[in-house]
């Protein structure tokens, strides 16, 4: 059943793998699918195209914006309708004090520049983890890790504050204490209709909690997105397997834009941004260094998966409880 492989049309492989004004680390993977679920070449080109960006943020917000804006403009030129940027696309600071100093409110200058960029390019933007000074900034002196979704008119259509904060100590990777500077969000955002499908918002460490992905899927999500800054130890061990697991158990596309490389003296990230389809296949990925990869979203394929493997109909809430619906 899994031996049948549908390869993307040769023109697209050429576009992605021979440096056609695209960063050198972009790779499109073959897609093992059941035979009856293969998509024709003519239909393939009509599917919505998404772009996943990989960057190396530093404490320099101006340079980070310049890098991200170049990738967004390239994605728009190549025909993407929705671009995904990683967690901490705005900056990665050297310490909590610098993080707080560089943070901004959602109506600040930086988000204004991204809104203008979305309008200029006529493209939707998933801004995967903005260091947000919320309305409680004066009282708490802490920020939120906020995933912001902009439409092609530059309007904020959703904002999700990261609910699971990464307070961990991994041998060989160094301690991570996100709660030192960040407050956890208290709610999930209902999935948002976009030109690529209904998108459920999450951030990085959230991928370790399958309840969140299942709740978003039950609320109608077709795409789950986990913008991330995975470390150099957990990345090789857990990154791909967690993303593929979330795609399989939620029967959604999973899109994960990632930080990569060395940000400053004490911080480095794994990279390997990717798109996983509902069958659990990695259909596009980046490897080393900044760049982007492209993937087409086939919602008909997603519906076939859910029809042939109706796991949500087979769930047993009488045994292990049900998930409360999103409002």
Coordinates of C-alpha atoms in Angstrom, one line a residue:
X1 CA 0.0 0.0 0.0
X2 CA 2.9 2.4 0.8
X3 CA 5.1 1.4 -2.1
X4 CA 3.4 3.7 -4.6
X5 CA 5.2 7.0 -5.0
X6 CA 3.9 10.0 -6.9
X7 CA 6.7 12.3 -7.9
X8 CA 6.1 16.1 -8.4
X9 CA 6.2 17.3 -12.0
X10 CA 9.7 17.7 -13.3
X11 CA 9.3 21.4 -13.8
X12 CA 8.7 21.9 -10.0
X13 CA 11.7 19.7 -9.1
X14 CA 13.8 21.9 -11.4
X15 CA 12.5 25.1 -9.8
X16 CA 13.2 23.9 -6.3
X17 CA 16.5 22.0 -6.7
X18 CA 18.5 23.9 -9.2
X19 CA 18.6 27.3 -7.5
X20 CA 15.9 29.1 -9.5
X21 CA 16.3 32.3 -7.4
X22 CA 15.6 30.1 -4.4
X23 CA 17.9 29.6 -1.4
X24 CA 20.1 26.6 -1.9
X25 CA 18.8 24.5 0.9
X26 CA 15.2 24.1 -0.4
X27 CA 14.2 20.5 -1.0
X28 CA 10.9 19.0 -2.2
X29 CA 10.4 15.4 -1.2
X30 CA 8.6 12.6 -3.0
X31 CA 5.2 11.8 -1.6
X32 CA 4.4 8.1 -0.8
X33 CA 0.6 7.8 -1.1
X34 CA -1.9 5.1 -1.5
X35 CA -2.5 4.6 -5.3
X36 CA -6.0 5.8 -5.3
X37 CA -5.0 9.1 -3.6
X38 CA -2.5 10.2 -6.2
X39 CA -3.1 13.7 -7.7
X40 CA -2.8 14.4 -11.4
X41 CA -0.2 16.8 -12.8
X42 CA -2.8 19.2 -14.0
X43 CA -4.6 19.3 -10.7
X44 CA -1.3 19.6 -8.8
X45 CA -0.6 23.0 -10.2
X46 CA -4.0 24.3 -9.1
X47 CA -3.3 23.5 -5.4
X48 CA -2.5 26.4 -3.0
X49 CA 1.2 26.9 -2.5
X50 CA 2.7 27.8 0.9
X51 CA 6.2 28.9 1.8
X52 CA 8.1 27.9 4.9
X53 CA 11.0 30.2 5.9
X54 CA 14.1 29.3 7.9
X55 CA 16.2 32.1 9.4
X56 CA 18.9 32.7 12.0
X57 CA 17.5 35.5 14.2
X58 CA 20.0 37.6 16.3
X59 CA 19.5 40.5 18.7
X60 CA 19.5 42.9 15.7
X61 CA 15.9 43.5 14.9
X62 CA 16.6 45.6 11.8
X63 CA 18.7 42.9 10.1
X64 CA 16.2 40.2 11.1
X65 CA 13.4 42.1 9.4
X66 CA 15.5 42.6 6.3
X67 CA 16.2 38.9 6.1
X68 CA 12.5 37.9 6.6
X69 CA 11.2 40.5 4.2
X70 CA 13.5 39.2 1.4
X71 CA 12.2 35.7 1.9
X72 CA 8.6 36.8 2.0
X73 CA 9.0 38.8 -1.2
X74 CA 10.7 35.8 -2.9
X75 CA 7.8 33.5 -1.7
X76 CA 5.3 35.9 -3.1
X77 CA 7.1 36.1 -6.4
X78 CA 7.1 32.3 -6.6
X79 CA 3.3 32.2 -6.2
X80 CA 2.8 31.4 -2.5
X81 CA -0.4 32.5 -0.9
X82 CA 0.7 32.0 2.7
X83 CA 4.2 32.4 4.2
X84 CA 5.2 30.9 7.6
X85 CA 8.0 32.5 9.7
X86 CA 9.5 30.8 12.7
X87 CA 9.3 31.4 16.4
X88 CA 11.3 34.5 17.5
X89 CA 11.4 35.8 13.9
X90 CA 11.7 39.3 15.4
X91 CA 14.8 38.6 17.5
X92 CA 16.7 36.1 19.7
X93 CA 18.2 38.0 22.6
X94 CA 21.3 37.1 24.7
X95 CA 19.4 37.0 28.0
X96 CA 16.0 37.7 29.6
X97 CA 16.7 41.3 30.3
X98 CA 17.6 42.0 26.7
X99 CA 14.5 40.1 25.6
X100 CA 12.3 42.4 27.7
X101 CA 14.1 45.4 26.4
X102 CA 13.6 44.6 22.8
X103 CA 10.0 43.5 23.0
X104 CA 7.1 45.5 21.6
X105 CA 3.3 45.7 21.7
X106 CA 1.3 44.3 18.8
X107 CA 0.5 47.8 17.6
X108 CA 4.2 48.7 17.6
X109 CA 6.6 49.6 14.8
X110 CA 7.7 46.1 13.9
X111 CA 4.2 44.6 13.4
X112 CA 3.3 47.7 11.5
X113 CA 6.2 46.9 9.1
X114 CA 5.0 43.3 8.6
X115 CA 1.4 44.5 8.0
X116 CA 2.8 46.8 5.3
X117 CA 4.8 43.9 3.8
X118 CA 1.7 41.7 3.7
X119 CA -0.2 44.4 1.8
X120 CA 2.7 45.1 -0.5
X121 CA 3.1 41.4 -1.4
X122 CA -0.7 40.6 -1.3
X123 CA 0.2 37.6 0.9
X124 CA -0.9 36.1 4.2
X125 CA 1.8 35.9 6.9
X126 CA 2.1 33.5 9.9
X127 CA 4.4 35.4 12.2
X128 CA 5.4 32.5 14.4
X129 CA 6.4 33.9 17.7
X130 CA 6.5 37.6 18.4
X131 CA 7.8 38.9 21.7
X132 CA 4.7 40.8 22.8
X133 CA 4.3 43.4 25.5
X134 CA 0.7 42.7 26.4
X135 CA -1.8 45.0 28.1
X136 CA -0.5 43.7 31.5
X137 CA 3.1 44.7 30.8
X138 CA 3.1 47.5 33.4
X139 CA 1.9 45.1 36.1
X140 CA 3.9 42.0 35.2
X141 CA 7.0 43.2 33.4
X142 CA 6.7 40.0 31.4
X143 CA 5.8 39.4 27.8
X144 CA 3.9 36.8 25.7
X145 CA 5.2 34.6 23.0
X146 CA 2.6 35.5 20.5
X147 CA 1.8 33.8 17.1
X148 CA 0.2 36.4 14.9
X149 CA -1.6 35.7 11.6
X150 CA -1.9 38.5 9.1
X151 CA -4.2 38.4 6.0
X152 CA -3.2 39.8 2.6
X153 CA -4.5 43.3 3.6
X154 CA -2.1 43.4 6.6
X155 CA -4.9 42.9 9.2
X156 CA -4.4 40.8 12.3
X157 CA -7.0 38.0 11.9
X158 CA -5.7 35.8 14.9
X159 CA -3.2 36.0 17.7
X160 CA -2.3 33.0 19.9
X161 CA -0.2 33.3 23.0
X162 CA 1.9 30.3 23.7
X163 CA 0.3 28.1 26.4
X164 CA 3.1 25.7 27.1
X165 CA 6.3 27.4 28.2
X166 CA 9.6 25.7 27.7
X167 CA 11.2 25.3 31.2
X168 CA 13.6 22.4 30.6
X169 CA 17.2 21.4 31.3
X170 CA 18.6 19.1 28.7
X171 CA 22.2 17.8 29.2
X172 CA 24.4 19.2 26.5
X173 CA 22.0 21.9 25.4
X174 CA 21.9 24.3 28.3
X175 CA 18.9 25.3 30.5
X176 CA 15.8 27.0 29.0
X177 CA 13.7 29.0 31.3
X178 CA 11.1 30.7 29.1
X179 CA 8.9 31.6 32.2
X180 CA 11.7 33.9 33.5
X181 CA 10.5 36.5 30.9
X182 CA 7.3 35.1 29.5
X183 CA 3.7 34.6 30.7
X184 CA 1.7 31.6 29.4
X185 CA -1.4 32.2 27.4
X186 CA -4.7 31.0 28.7
X187 CA -6.7 30.1 25.6
X188 CA -6.4 28.4 22.2
X189 CA -7.5 30.2 19.0
X190 CA -10.1 28.6 16.8
X191 CA -8.7 27.6 13.4
X192 CA -8.7 30.4 10.8
X193 CA -9.8 30.1 7.2
X194 CA -6.9 31.0 4.9
X195 CA -6.3 30.6 1.1
X196 CA -4.5 27.4 1.9
X197 CA -7.0 25.9 4.4
X198 CA -8.1 26.2 8.0
X199 CA -5.0 26.9 10.1
X200 CA -4.6 26.0 13.8
X201 CA -2.0 28.1 15.6
X202 CA 0.6 26.7 18.0
X203 CA 4.2 27.4 18.9
X204 CA 7.2 25.1 19.3
X205 CA 7.0 23.3 22.7
X206 CA 3.2 23.0 22.1
X207 CA 4.0 20.1 19.7
X208 CA 4.8 17.9 22.7
X209 CA 1.2 18.0 23.8
X210 CA -1.0 16.0 21.4
X211 CA -4.2 17.1 23.2
X212 CA -3.7 20.6 21.7
X213 CA -3.4 19.3 18.2
X214 CA -6.4 17.0 18.6
X215 CA -8.5 19.9 19.9
X216 CA -7.6 22.1 17.0
X217 CA -8.3 19.3 14.6
X218 CA -11.7 18.6 16.2
X219 CA -12.4 22.4 15.8
X220 CA -11.9 22.1 12.1
X221 CA -8.1 22.7 11.5
X222 CA -6.7 21.3 8.3
X223 CA -3.2 22.7 8.8
X224 CA -1.4 22.8 12.1
X225 CA 1.6 25.1 12.4
X226 CA 4.4 24.9 14.9
X227 CA 6.9 27.7 14.4
X228 CA 9.9 26.8 16.4
X229 CA 13.4 27.4 17.7
X230 CA 14.4 23.8 18.6
X231 CA 17.7 23.1 20.2
X232 CA 20.7 21.2 19.0
X233 CA 20.1 18.2 21.2
X234 CA 16.3 17.8 21.1
X235 CA 16.2 18.7 17.4
X236 CA 18.0 15.6 16.0
X237 CA 16.2 13.4 18.5
X238 CA 12.6 14.6 18.5
X239 CA 11.9 17.3 15.8
X240 CA 10.9 15.2 12.8
X241 CA 9.3 12.4 14.7
X242 CA 7.1 14.8 16.8
X243 CA 5.9 16.7 13.7
X244 CA 5.1 13.5 11.8
X245 CA 3.3 12.1 14.8
X246 CA 1.1 15.3 15.1
X247 CA 0.3 15.1 11.4
X248 CA -0.7 11.4 11.7
X249 CA -2.8 11.6 14.9
X250 CA -4.6 14.8 13.9
X251 CA -4.8 14.0 10.2
X252 CA -3.7 17.5 9.3
X253 CA -0.9 19.1 7.3
X254 CA 1.8 20.2 9.7
X255 CA 3.9 23.2 8.8
X256 CA 6.9 24.0 11.0
X257 CA 9.1 27.0 10.2
X258 CA 12.3 26.8 12.3
X259 CA 15.2 28.9 13.5
X260 CA 18.6 27.5 12.4
X261 CA 22.3 28.1 13.2
X262 CA 24.1 30.2 15.8
X263 CA 22.2 33.3 17.0
X264 CA 24.9 34.5 19.4
X265 CA 27.5 33.2 21.8
X266 CA 25.2 31.0 23.9
X267 CA 22.3 29.9 21.6
X268 CA 22.0 27.8 18.5
X269 CA 19.0 26.1 16.7
X270 CA 18.4 22.9 14.8
X271 CA 16.7 24.2 11.6
X272 CA 15.2 21.6 9.3
X273 CA 12.0 23.4 8.6
X274 CA 9.4 21.1 7.0
X275 CA 5.9 20.4 5.8
X276 CA 4.3 17.1 6.7
X277 CA 1.2 15.8 5.0
X278 CA -1.7 14.0 6.8
X279 CA -0.2 10.6 5.7
X280 CA 2.9 11.5 7.8
X281 CA 5.2 12.1 4.8
X282 CA 7.6 15.0 4.8
X283 CA 6.8 16.7 1.5
X284 CA 9.2 19.6 1.8
X285 CA 12.0 20.5 4.0
X286 CA 15.0 22.9 4.5
X287 CA 18.3 21.6 5.7
X288 CA 21.2 23.9 6.8
X289 CA 21.2 27.7 6.7
X290 CA 18.6 30.4 6.0
X291 CA 16.2 29.9 3.1
X292 CA 12.7 28.6 2.3
X293 CA 10.9 25.6 1.0
X294 CA 7.6 25.3 -0.8
X295 CA 4.7 22.9 -0.6
X296 CA 1.3 22.5 -2.1
X297 CA -1.7 21.8 0.2
X298 CA -4.0 19.1 -1.1
X299 CA -7.2 19.3 1.0
X300 CA -8.8 16.6 -1.2
X301 CA -6.1 14.2 -0.1
X302 CA -6.6 15.2 3.5
X303 CA -10.3 14.4 3.2
X304 CA -9.5 11.0 1.7
X305 CA -7.2 10.2 4.6
X306 CA -10.0 11.1 7.0
X307 CA -12.5 9.1 5.1
X308 CA -10.4 6.0 4.8
X309 CA -9.0 6.2 8.4
X310 CA -11.9 7.7 10.4
X311 CA -10.1 7.8 13.7
X312 CA -12.0 10.7 15.1
X313 CA -15.2 8.7 14.7
X314 CA -13.5 5.8 16.6
X315 CA -12.4 7.9 19.6
X316 CA -13.7 6.6 23.0
X317 CA -14.4 9.7 25.2
X318 CA -16.3 7.3 27.6
X319 CA -12.9 5.8 28.4
X320 CA -10.5 8.8 28.4
X321 CA -12.7 11.9 28.4
X322 CA -13.5 14.4 25.7
X323 CA -11.9 17.6 24.7
X324 CA -13.9 20.7 25.4
X325 CA -14.9 22.5 22.2
X326 CA -13.2 25.8 21.3
X327 CA -15.5 28.8 21.5

